[in-house]
Short mmCIF file of C-alpha atoms in Angstrom, two decimals:
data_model
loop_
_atom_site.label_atom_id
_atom_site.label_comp_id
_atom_site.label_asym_id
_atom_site.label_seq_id
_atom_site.Cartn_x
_atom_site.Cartn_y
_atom_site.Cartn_z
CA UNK T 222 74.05 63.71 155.03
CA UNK T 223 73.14 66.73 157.26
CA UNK T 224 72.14 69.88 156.00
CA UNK T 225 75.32 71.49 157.68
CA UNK T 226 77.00 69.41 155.36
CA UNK T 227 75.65 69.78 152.75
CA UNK T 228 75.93 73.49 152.99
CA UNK T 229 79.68 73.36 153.32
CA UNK T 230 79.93 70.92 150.66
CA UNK T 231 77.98 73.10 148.29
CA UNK T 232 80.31 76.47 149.19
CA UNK T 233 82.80 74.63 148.39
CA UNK T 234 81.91 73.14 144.85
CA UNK T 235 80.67 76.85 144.64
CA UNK T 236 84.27 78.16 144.70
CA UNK T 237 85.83 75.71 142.84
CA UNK T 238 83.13 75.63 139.92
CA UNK T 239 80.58 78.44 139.93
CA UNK T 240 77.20 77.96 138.92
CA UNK T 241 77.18 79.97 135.63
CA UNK T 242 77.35 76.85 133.04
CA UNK T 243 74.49 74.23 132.60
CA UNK T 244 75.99 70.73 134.18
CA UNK T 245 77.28 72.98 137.44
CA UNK T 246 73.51 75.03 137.54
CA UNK T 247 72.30 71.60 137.83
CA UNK T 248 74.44 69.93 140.26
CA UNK T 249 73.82 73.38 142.36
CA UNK T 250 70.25 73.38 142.37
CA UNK T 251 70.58 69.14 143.43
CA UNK T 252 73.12 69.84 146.17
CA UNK T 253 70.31 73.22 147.40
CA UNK T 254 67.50 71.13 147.57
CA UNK T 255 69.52 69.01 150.19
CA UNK T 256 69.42 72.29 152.53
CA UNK T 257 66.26 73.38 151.27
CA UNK T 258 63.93 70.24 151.20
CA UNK T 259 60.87 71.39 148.74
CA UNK T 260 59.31 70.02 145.78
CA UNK T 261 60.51 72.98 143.49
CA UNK T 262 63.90 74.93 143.48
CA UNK T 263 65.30 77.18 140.84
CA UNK T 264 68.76 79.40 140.82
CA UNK T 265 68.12 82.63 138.38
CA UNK T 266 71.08 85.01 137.63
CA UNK T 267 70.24 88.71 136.83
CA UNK T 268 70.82 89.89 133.29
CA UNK T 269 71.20 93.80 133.82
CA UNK T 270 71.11 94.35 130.05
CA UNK T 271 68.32 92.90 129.16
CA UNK T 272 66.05 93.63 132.77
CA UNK T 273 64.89 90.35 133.11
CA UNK T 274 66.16 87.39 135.09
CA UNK T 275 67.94 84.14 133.41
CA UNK T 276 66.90 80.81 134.84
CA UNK T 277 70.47 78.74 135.25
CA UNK T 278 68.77 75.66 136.92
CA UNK T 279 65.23 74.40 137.76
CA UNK T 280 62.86 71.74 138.97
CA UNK T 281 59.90 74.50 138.68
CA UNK T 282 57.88 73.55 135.11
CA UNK T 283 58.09 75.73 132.40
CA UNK T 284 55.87 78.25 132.83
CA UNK T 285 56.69 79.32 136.50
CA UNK T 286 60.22 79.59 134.98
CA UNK T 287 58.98 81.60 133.00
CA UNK T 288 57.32 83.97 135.67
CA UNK T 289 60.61 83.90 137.41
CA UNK T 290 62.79 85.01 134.66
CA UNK T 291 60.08 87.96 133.10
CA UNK T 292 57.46 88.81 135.39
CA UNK T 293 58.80 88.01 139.39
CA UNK T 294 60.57 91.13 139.47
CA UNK T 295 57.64 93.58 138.65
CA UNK T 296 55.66 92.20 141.34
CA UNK T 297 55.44 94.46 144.41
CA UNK T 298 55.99 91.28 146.82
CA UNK T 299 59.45 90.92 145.18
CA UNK T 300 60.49 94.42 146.61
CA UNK T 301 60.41 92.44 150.20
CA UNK T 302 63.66 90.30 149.90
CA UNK T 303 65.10 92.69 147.76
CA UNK T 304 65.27 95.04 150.45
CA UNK T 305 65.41 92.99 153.34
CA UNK T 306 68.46 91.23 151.88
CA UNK T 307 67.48 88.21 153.29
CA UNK T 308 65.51 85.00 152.74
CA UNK T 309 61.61 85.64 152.94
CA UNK T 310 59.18 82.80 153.39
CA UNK T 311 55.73 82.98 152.85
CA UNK T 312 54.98 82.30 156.30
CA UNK T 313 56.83 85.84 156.89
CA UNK T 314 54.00 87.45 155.09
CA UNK T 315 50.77 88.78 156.62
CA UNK T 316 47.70 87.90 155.65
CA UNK T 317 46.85 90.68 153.40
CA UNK T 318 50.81 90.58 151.26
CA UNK T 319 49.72 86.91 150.67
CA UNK T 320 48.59 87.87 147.21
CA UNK T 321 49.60 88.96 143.88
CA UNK T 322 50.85 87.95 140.77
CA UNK T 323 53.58 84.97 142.27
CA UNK T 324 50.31 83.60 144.28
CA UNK T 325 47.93 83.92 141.18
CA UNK T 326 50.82 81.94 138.69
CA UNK T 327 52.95 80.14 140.49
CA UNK T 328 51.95 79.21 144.58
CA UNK T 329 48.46 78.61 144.46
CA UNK T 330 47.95 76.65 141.17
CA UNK T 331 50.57 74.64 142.24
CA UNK T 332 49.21 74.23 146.05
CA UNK T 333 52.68 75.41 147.40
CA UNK T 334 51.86 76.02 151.32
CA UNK T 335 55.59 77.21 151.57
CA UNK T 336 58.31 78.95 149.76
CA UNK T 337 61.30 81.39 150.10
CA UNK T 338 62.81 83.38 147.90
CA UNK T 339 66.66 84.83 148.36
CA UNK T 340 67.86 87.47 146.31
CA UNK T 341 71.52 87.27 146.08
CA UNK T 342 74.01 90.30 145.97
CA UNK T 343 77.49 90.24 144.95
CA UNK T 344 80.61 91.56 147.43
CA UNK T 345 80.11 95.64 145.85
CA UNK T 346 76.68 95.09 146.81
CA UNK T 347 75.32 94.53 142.80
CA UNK T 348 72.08 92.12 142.63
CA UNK T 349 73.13 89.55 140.93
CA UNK T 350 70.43 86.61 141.34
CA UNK T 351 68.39 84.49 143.31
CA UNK T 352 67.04 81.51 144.71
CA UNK T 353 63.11 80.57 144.64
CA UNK T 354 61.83 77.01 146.74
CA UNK T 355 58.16 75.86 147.47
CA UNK T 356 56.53 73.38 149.00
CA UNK T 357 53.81 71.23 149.22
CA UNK T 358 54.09 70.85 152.84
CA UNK T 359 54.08 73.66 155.22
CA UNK T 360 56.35 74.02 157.75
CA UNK T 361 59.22 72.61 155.60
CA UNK T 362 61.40 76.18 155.76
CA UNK T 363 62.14 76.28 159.37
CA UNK T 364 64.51 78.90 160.97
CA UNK T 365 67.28 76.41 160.55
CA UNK T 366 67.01 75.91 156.80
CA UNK T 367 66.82 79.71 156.18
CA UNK T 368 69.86 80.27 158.14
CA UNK T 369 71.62 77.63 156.15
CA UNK T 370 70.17 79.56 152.67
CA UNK T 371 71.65 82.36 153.89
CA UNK T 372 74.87 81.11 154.84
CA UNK T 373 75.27 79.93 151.47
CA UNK T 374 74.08 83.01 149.45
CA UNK T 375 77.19 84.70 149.20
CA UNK T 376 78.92 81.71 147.55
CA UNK T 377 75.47 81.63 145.46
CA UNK T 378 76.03 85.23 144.65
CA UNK T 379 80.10 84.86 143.20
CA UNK T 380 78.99 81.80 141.51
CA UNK T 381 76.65 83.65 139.45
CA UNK T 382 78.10 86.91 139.20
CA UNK T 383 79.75 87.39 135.34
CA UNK T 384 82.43 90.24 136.75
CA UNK T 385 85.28 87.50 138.33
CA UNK T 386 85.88 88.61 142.02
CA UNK T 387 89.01 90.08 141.98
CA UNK T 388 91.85 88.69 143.90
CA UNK T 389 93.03 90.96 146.85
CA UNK T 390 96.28 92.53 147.07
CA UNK T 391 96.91 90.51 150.45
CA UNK T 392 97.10 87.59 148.50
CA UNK T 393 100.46 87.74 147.00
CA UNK T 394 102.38 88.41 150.49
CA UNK T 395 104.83 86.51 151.90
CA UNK T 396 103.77 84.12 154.82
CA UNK T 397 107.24 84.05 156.48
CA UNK T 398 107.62 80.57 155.17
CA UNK T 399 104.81 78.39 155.31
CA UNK T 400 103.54 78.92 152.01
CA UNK T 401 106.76 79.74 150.80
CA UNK T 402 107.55 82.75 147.97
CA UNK T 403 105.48 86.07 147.66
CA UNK T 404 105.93 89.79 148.01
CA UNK T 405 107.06 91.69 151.28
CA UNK T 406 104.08 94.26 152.62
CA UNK T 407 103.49 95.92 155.64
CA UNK T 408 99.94 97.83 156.58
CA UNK T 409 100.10 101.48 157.25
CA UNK T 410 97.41 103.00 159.55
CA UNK T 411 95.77 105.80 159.13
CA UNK T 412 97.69 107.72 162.00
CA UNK T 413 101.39 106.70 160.01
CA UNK T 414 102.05 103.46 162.51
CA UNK T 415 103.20 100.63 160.70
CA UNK T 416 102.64 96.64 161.42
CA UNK T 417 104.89 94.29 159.62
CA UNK T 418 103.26 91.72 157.31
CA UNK T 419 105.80 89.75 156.34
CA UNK T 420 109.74 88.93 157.27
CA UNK T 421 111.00 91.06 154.36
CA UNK T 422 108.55 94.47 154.87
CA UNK T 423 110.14 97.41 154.90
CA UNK T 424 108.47 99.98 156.42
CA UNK T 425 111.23 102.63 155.89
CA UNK T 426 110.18 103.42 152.21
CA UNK T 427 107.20 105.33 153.22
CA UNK T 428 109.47 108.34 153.57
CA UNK T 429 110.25 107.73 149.68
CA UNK T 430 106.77 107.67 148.47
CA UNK T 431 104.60 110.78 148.09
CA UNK T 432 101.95 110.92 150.79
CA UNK T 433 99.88 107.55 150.82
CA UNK T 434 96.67 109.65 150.99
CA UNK T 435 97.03 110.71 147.82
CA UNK T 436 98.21 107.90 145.63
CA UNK T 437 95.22 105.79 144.20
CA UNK T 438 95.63 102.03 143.80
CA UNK T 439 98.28 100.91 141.53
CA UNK T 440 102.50 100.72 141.26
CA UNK T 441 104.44 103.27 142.21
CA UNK T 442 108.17 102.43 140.79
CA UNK T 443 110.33 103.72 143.20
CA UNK T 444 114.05 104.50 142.80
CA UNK T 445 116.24 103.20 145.48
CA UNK T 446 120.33 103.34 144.71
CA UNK T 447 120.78 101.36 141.61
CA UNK T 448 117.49 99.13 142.44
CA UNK T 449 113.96 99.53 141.31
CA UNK T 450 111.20 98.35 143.39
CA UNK T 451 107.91 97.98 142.58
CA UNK T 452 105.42 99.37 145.28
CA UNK T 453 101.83 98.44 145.61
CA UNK T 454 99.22 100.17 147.19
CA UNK T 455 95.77 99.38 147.86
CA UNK T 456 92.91 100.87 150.38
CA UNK T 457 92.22 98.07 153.18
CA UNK T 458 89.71 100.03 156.30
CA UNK T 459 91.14 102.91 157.02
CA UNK T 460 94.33 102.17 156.26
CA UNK T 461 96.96 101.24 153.60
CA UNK T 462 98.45 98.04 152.17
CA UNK T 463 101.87 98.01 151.28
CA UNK T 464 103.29 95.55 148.97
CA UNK T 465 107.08 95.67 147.38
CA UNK T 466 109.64 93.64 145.24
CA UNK T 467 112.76 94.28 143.37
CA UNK T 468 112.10 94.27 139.71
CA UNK T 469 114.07 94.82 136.53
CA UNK T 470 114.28 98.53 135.59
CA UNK T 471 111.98 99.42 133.31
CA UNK T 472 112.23 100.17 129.48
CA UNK T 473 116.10 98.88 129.79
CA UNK T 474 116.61 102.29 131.49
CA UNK T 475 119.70 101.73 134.21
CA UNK T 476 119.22 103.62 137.49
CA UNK T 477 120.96 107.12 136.72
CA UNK T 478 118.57 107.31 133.21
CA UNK T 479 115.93 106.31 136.14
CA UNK T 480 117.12 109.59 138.24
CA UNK T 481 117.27 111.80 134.96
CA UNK T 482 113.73 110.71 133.76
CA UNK T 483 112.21 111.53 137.23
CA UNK T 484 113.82 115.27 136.91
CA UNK T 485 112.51 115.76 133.15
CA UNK T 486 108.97 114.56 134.59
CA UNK T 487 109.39 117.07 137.03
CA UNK T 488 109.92 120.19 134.20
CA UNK T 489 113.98 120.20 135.08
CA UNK T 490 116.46 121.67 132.86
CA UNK T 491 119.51 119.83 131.54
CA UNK T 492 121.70 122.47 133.28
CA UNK T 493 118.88 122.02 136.55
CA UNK T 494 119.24 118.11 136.42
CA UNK T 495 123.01 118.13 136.04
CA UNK T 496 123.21 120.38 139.88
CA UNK T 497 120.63 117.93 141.09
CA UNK T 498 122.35 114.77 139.88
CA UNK T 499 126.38 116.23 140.28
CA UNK T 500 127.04 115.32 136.18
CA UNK T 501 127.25 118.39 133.63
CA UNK T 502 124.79 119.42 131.17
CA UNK T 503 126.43 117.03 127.82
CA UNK T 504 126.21 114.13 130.35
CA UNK T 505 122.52 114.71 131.04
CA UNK T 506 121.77 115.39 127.11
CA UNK T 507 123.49 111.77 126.53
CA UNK T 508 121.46 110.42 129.32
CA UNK T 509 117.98 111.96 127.74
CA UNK T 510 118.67 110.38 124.57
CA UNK T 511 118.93 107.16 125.58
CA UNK T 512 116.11 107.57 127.65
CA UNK T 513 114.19 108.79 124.21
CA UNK T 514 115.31 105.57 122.63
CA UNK T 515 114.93 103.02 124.96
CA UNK T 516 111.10 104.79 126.04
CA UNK T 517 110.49 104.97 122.65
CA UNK T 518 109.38 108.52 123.45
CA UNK T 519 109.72 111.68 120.67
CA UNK T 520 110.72 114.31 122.81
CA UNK T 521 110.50 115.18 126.72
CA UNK T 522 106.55 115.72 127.21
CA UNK T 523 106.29 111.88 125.72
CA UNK T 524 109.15 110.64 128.10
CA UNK T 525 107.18 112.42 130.91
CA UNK T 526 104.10 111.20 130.00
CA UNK T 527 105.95 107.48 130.50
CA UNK T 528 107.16 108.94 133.60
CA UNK T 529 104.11 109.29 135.26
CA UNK T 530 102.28 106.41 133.71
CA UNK T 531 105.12 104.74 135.68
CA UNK T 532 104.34 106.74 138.78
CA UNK T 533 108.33 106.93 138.63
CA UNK T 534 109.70 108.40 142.20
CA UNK T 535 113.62 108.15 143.27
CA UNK T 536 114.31 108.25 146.69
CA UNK T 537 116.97 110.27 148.54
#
């Protein structure tokens, strides 16, 4: 098998399995030491709490796991990949960095003439881990194989990492039928243009919704006739990602209780909600008790309060 292969063989047991359990650690560390052909290979995730690394997998003996997981990161050569963000061999060293505590414990007892470490960083740009390799031999870590570590590292890094990637907003749209199913988007730009992202998008409620600039990421419930649709929003560049569906009124409340909640979030009157909505001032009363009911709510600050925690908005 080629080490291109094998590299696209391990991303992808990556991100079906992780790394973060013993039998996977194991199977990683196998499938690395196809890419990275050296005598000793260990993958180490980061334990934040505790300051000290945690060896997952290793063919390294005891005690140089041991360096690894308490001692590596106080040593002054360390600060090299961790900075550099990418793989550094020993043959990128000069003569006088080739010393230290990682050559006094680990390289020169053993005889390595070759080694790389990677320190892996997860998507927010967290340190989460990283990969150590030596050899016997020299010259084993050409440019190739440290290309092919590097590919990999990212995959390394979510395999590792405990907080779960989370899955991006994009990932629920519609595909216009080739997936089938999903929710209708479009992408506003920053200048108010609008692109389409699926065959359902309907760019026309950004007139409904209060400016996009200010809303942070979440649902905005938007009122729309006697429909309710759910509006997602989430920062993408420089501009915004749209997402919508039609969902169920919330709380049981029907559209005009909808209308009437929106008004008492806003401070309204009954007599001020009944000119806004064209009913009379007993009709609105009847309309904010069953709000009160159905919301569960005590009185009109606690409905409002549901209000906004619904970022509730009814369009024109």
């Amino acid at each position: 098998m080629s080490q291109l292969r094998a590299a696209r063989d391990l991303r992808a047991f990556l991100r079906r399995h992780g790394s973060r359990t013993a039998g996977s650690a194991a199977v990683v560390v196998e499938s690395l030491q196809l890419i990275v052909p050296t005598d000793c290979l260990a993958v180490s995730a980061w334990d934040p709490a505790a300051r000290r690394h945690r060896t997952l997998a290793t063919s390294y003996p005891g005690t140089d796991t041991s360096f690894f997981d308490d001692e590596w990161h106080h040593d002054p050569l360390f600060q090299l990949p961790l900075r550099r963000r990418e793989p550094v061999r020993i043959g990128d060293l000069t003569a006088g960095e080739r010393h230290g505590a990682v050559f006094d414990r680990v390289i020169d007892p053993a005889g390595f003439r070759d080694g790389v470490t990677q320190c892996l960083y997860a998507s927010d740009g967290r340190y989460v881990g990283m990969v150590n390799a030596n050899s016997q031999h020299a010259g084993t870590l050409d440019d190739d194989v440290v290309h092919l570590l590097d590919l990999v590292s990212p995959d390394l890094a979510a395999a590792i990492d405990p907080v779960p990637a989370p899955s991006p907003l994009t990932a629920r749209l519609a595909d216009g039928g080739v997936g089938g199913g999903g929710a209708e988007g479009f992408l506003l730009a920053a200048d108010g243009t609008t692109r389409p992202l699926s065959p359902g998008a309907r760019p026309d409620l950004v007139a409904a919704l209060p400016p996009l600039g200010g809303l942070s990421d979440g649902t905005t419930h938007l009122v729309v006739g006697d429909a309710v649709i759910a509006v997602d929003t989430a920062r993408s560049g420089d501009g915004t990602v749209v997402l919508h569906r039609e969902v169920p009124p919330p709380d049981g409340l029907t559209a005009r209780e909808l209308h009437v909640l929106a008004l008492v979030a806003e401070g309204h009157s009954n007599i001020r909600i009944g000119q806004r909505c064209g009913i009379s001032a007993r009709t609105v009363a009847t309309h904010v008790e069953h709000i009160l009911r159905k919301t569960g709510a005590r009185n009109r600050a606690e409905a409002a309060s549901r209000a906004a925690r619904l970022r509730l908005v009814v369009g024109a």
